Structures are given as C-alpha cells and as structure tokens.
Short mmCIF file of C-alpha atoms in Angstrom, two decimals:
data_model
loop_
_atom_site.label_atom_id
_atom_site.label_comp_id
_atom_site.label_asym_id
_atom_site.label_seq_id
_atom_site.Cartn_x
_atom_site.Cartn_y
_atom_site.Cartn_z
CA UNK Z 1 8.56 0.09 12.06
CA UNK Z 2 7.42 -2.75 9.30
CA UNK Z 3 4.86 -4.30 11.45
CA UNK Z 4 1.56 -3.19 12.96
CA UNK Z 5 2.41 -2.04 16.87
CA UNK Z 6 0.18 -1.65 19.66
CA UNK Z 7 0.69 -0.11 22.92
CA UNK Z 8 0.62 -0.60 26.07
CA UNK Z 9 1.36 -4.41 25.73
CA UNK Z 10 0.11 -5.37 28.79
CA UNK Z 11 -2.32 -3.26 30.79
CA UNK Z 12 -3.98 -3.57 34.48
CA UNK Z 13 -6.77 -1.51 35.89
CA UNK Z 14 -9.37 -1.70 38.63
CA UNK Z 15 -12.92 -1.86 37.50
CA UNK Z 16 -14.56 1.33 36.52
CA UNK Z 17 -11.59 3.09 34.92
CA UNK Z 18 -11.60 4.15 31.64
CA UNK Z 19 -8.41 2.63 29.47
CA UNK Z 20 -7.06 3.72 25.98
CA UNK Z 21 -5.60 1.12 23.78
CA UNK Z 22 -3.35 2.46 20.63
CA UNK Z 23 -2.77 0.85 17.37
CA UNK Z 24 -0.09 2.01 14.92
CA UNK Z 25 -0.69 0.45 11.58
CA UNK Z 26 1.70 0.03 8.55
CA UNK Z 27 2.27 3.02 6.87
CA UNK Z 28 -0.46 3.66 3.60
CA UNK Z 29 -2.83 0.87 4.90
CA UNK Z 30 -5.83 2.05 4.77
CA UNK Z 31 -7.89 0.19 6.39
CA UNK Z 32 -7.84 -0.63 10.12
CA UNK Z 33 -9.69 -3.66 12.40
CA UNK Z 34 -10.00 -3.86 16.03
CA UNK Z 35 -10.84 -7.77 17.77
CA UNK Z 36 -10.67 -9.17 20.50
CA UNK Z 37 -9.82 -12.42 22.21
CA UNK Z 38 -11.16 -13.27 25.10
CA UNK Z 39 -10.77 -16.99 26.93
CA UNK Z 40 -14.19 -19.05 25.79
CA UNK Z 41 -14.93 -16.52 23.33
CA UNK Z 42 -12.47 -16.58 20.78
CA UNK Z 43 -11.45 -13.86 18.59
CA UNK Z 44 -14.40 -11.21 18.01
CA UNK Z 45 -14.82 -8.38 15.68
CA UNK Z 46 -15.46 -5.41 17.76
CA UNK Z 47 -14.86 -2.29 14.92
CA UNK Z 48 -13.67 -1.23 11.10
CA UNK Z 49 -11.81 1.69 10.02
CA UNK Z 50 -11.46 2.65 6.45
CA UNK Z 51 -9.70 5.79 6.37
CA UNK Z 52 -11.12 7.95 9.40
CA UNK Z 53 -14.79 6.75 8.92
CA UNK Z 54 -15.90 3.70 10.61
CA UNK Z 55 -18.56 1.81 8.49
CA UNK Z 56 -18.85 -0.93 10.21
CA UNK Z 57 -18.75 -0.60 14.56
CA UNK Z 58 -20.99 -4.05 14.96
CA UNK Z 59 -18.54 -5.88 17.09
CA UNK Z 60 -18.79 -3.43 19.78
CA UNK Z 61 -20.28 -4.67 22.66
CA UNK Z 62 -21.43 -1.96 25.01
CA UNK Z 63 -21.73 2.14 24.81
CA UNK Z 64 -18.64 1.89 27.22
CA UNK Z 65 -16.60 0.98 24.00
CA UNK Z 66 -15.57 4.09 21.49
CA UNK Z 67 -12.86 3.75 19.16
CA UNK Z 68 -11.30 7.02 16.44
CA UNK Z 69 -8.63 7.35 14.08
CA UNK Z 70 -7.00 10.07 12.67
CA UNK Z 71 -5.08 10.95 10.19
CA UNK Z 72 -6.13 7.69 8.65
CA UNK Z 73 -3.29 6.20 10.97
CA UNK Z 74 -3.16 5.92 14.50
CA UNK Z 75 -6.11 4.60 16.12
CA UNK Z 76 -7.24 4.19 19.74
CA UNK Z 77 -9.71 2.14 21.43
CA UNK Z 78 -11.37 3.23 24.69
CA UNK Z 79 -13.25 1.63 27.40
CA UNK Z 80 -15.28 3.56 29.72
CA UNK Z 81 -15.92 2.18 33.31
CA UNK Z 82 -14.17 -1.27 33.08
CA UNK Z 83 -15.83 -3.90 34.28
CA UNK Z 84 -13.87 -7.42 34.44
CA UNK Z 85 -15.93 -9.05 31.49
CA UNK Z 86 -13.61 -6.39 29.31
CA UNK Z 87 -10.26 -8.69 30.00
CA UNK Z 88 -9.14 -9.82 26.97
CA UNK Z 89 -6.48 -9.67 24.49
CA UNK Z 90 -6.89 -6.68 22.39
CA UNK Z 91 -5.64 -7.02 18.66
CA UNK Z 92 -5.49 -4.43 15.53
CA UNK Z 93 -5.06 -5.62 12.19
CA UNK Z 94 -4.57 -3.28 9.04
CA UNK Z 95 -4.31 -4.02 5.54
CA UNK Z 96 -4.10 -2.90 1.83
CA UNK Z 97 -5.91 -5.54 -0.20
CA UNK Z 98 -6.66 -8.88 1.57
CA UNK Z 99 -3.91 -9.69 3.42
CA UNK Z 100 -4.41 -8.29 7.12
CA UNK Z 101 -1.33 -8.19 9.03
CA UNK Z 102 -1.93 -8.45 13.03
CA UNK Z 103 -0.07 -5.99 16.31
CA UNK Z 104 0.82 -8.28 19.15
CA UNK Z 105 -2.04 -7.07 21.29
CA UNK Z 106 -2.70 -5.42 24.65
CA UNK Z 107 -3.84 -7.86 26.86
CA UNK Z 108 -6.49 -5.88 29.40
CA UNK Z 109 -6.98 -7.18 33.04
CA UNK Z 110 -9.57 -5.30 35.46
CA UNK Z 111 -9.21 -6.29 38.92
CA UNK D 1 -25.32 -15.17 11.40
CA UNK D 2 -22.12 -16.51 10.46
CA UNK D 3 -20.61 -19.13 12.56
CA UNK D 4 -17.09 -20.75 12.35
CA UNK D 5 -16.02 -23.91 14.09
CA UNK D 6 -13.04 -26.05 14.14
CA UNK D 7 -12.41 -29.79 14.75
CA UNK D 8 -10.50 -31.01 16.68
CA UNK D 9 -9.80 -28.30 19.21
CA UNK D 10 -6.58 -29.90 20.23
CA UNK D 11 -4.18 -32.01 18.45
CA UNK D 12 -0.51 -34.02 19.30
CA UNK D 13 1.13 -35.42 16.54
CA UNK D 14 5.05 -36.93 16.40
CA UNK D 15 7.09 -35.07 14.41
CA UNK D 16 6.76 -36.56 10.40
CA UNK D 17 3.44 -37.24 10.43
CA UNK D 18 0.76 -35.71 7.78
CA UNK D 19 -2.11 -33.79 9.55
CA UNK D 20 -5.49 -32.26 8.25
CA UNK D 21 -7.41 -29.26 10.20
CA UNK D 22 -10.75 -29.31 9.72
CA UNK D 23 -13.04 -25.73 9.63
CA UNK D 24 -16.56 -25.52 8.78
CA UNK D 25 -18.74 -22.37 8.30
CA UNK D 26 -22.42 -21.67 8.38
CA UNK D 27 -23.00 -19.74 5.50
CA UNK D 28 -21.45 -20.20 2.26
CA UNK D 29 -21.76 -16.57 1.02
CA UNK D 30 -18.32 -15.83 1.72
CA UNK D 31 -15.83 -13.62 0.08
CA UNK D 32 -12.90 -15.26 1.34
CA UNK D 33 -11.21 -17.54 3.90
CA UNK D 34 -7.86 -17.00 5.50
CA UNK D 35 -5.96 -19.62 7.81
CA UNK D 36 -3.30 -17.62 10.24
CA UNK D 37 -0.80 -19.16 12.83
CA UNK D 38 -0.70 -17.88 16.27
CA UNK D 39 1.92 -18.44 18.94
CA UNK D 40 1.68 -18.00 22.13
CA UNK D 41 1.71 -14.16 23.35
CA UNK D 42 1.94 -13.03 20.02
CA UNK D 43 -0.02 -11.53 17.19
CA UNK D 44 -1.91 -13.44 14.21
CA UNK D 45 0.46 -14.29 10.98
CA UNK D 46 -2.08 -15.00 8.06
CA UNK D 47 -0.84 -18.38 6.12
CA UNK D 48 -3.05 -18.84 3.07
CA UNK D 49 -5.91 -17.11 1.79
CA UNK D 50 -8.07 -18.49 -0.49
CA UNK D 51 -10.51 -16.42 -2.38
CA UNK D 52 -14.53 -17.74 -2.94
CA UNK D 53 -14.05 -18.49 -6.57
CA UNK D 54 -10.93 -20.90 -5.85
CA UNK D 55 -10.29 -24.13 -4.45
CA UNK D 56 -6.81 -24.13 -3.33
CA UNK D 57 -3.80 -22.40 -2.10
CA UNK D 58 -0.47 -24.06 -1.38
CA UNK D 59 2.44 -22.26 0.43
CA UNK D 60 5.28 -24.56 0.72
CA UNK D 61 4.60 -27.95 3.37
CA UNK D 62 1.13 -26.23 3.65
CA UNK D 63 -2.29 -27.15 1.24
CA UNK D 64 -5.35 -25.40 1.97
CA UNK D 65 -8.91 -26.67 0.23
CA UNK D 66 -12.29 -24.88 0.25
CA UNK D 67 -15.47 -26.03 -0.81
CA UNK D 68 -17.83 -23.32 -0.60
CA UNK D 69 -20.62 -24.89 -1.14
CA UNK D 70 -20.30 -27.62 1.21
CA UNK D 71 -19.46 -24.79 4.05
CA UNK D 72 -15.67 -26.54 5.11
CA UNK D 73 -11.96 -26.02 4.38
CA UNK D 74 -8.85 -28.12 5.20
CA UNK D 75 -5.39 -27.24 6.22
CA UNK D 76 -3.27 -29.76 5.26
CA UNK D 77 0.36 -29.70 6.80
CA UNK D 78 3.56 -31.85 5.24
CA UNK D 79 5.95 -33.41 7.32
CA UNK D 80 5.17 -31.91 10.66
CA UNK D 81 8.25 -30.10 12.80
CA UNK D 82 7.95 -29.24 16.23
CA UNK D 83 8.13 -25.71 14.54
CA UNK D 84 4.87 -26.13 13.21
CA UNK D 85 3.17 -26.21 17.44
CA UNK D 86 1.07 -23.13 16.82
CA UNK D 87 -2.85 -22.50 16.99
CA UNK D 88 -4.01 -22.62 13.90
CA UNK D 89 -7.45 -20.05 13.41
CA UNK D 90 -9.41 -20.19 10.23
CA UNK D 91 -11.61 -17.19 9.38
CA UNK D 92 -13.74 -16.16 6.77
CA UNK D 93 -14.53 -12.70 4.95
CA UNK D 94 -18.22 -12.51 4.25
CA UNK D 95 -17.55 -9.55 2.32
CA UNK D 96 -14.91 -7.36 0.98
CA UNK D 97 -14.46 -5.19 4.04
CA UNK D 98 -11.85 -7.44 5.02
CA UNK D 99 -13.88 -8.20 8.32
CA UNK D 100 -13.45 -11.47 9.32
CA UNK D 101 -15.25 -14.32 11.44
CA UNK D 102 -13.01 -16.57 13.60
CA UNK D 103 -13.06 -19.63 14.16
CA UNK D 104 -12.01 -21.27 18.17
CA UNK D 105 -8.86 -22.43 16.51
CA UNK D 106 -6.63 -26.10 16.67
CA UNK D 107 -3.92 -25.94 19.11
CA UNK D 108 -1.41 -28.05 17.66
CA UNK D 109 1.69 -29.90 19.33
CA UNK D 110 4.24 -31.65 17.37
CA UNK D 111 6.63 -33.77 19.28
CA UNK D 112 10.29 -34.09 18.70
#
C-alpha cells in the first residue's frame, strides 16, 4: 500500500494479557516512531526505530512495554500484563527525511 | 524537559472567517516544528513544517510563523470551510531524530 498501516485497528482485552500491535511502514523509510494518545495525555513518544536498532526507547513507560523491528520494516509493539492505564490510541509514524507520515492507529481497550 | 501547549483548546468559527492557532514551547533549542491535521478516528496528516533557521511556511489558505526565540508559532488559516473542522496538533523536533513533542492540540469547528 502507499500509506503507513497498522493492525489490528481496534483491539479489546481483559487486564493482564499481553497484546501485539503491528506497524507496516512505507516501503524504504527508514526510520520508524511509535506514540501514543491517550485521553488527558495527549500524544506521547513511547519508542524510535532507525533501521532495526532502537536509539532512542525513552517514551516507554513501563518494563511491560517491548517493541522490535525487523528487516528494517515491520515493527510490533507489545504489552505485557495489560493493565487499563494502557488504553489508548496506538500510532506509528515512519519517514525518510522530515516529513513523518502517520498509520491510523490501534486503539487498545483493557477491560 | 520540553513542553508544548496550545491556546485555545477549542475553537467555533462561521465559515469565512480568518483564524490564528496559537502554540508555545518551552525550550527554544528545537530542530524543527511541524503542524498536522487530525480527524476524527484517523491518523495524523503533517501540514507545514518549518525548519529552526526559518520563519515561515505557507501551503495554500494555510501560513505558519515561528519565532524561535520567543518559544511560539502561529497557524494562520484563510477563509475557513467547514472542511477545515479538524484538530490541529503542533509538535516540535528537538533534534534530528525526527522525534517529536506534541502539543494537546485546537479542536476546531467551522460552521456552514
């Protein structure tokens, strides 16, 4: 496809379940961004991907959250033990230069 | 730290009428600022970006300003349509990682 996609787009679990979230960037971008959005917390900056190596993982909020890529393509975002503080909107972003071109999001709700 | 914030958080404007966004930032070591659209449900679409060393970018009914070392940018919309009822999200790039810092965001309504 020509746009970033993410997957699944919506995405209910009960607390303490573990959860994958998938990004597929555009094709050569080589660099990758997970956020999130999150109702009185706006949009965060959880990790940074350039390539397979992630230089920057400040954003990430507990040692529940984990996130890989591979290939320097697909990359997937996992939550260990879900706790309902972790329901938000999930974006990616990649981009080649400046411009960062947003996925739709996952939105994640733990019951 | 970096912080980001927006004024107002809300806005409703008749359709026509000129409007300014206002976003302010903490710390003026920035390597660039970006204003995006988002609609409901939907991903981010990035607007303008304007890098530190300029003052302006203009993309058709849409002006952006920065003035680094006063910590603020504008986003100045032309004409509003009821096309334009978005949130608008202004975020800055303290460095060339391309990580950026959001702001809360304006929602904006434009009535027919």
């Amino acid at each position: 496809g020509a746009g970033v996609s993410q997957s699944p787009s919506n995405k209910v679990t009960e607390k303490g379940k573990d959860v994958e979230l998938r990004c597929d960037p555009i094709s050569g971008h080589t660099a990758l961004y997970w956020y999130r959005q999150s109702l009185g917390q706006g949009l965060e900056f959880l990790i940074y991907f350039q390539g397979n190596s992630a230089p920057d993982k400040s954003g990430l909020p507990s040692d529940r959250f984990s996130a890989e890529r591979t290939g320097g393509s697909v990359s997937t975002l996992t939550i260990q033990r879900t706790q309902q503080e972790d329901s938000a909107v999930y974006l990616c972003a990649s981009t080649r230069g400046v411009w960062q071109f947003f996925g739709p999001g996952t939105r994640l709700t733990v019951l | 730290k970096q912080e980001v914030t927006q004024i107002p958080a809300a806005l409703s404007v008749p359709e026509g009428e000129n409007l300014v966004l206002n976003c302010s930032f903490t710390d003026s070591a920035i390597y660039n600022l970006q204003w995006f659209r988002q609609d409901p449900g939907k991903g981010l679409t990035s607007l303008l970006l304007i890098q530190s060393s300029q003052r302006e970018q203009t993309s058709g009914r849409l002006n952006a300003s920065l003035d680094k070392s006063s910590g603020r940018s504008t986003l100045y919309i032309a004409a509003s349509q009821p096309g334009d009822s978005a949130t608008y999200l202004c975020a800055v790039s303290p460095s060339n990682t391309g990580k950026l810092i959001f702001g809360q965001g304006t929602t904006l309504q434009v009535k027919p």
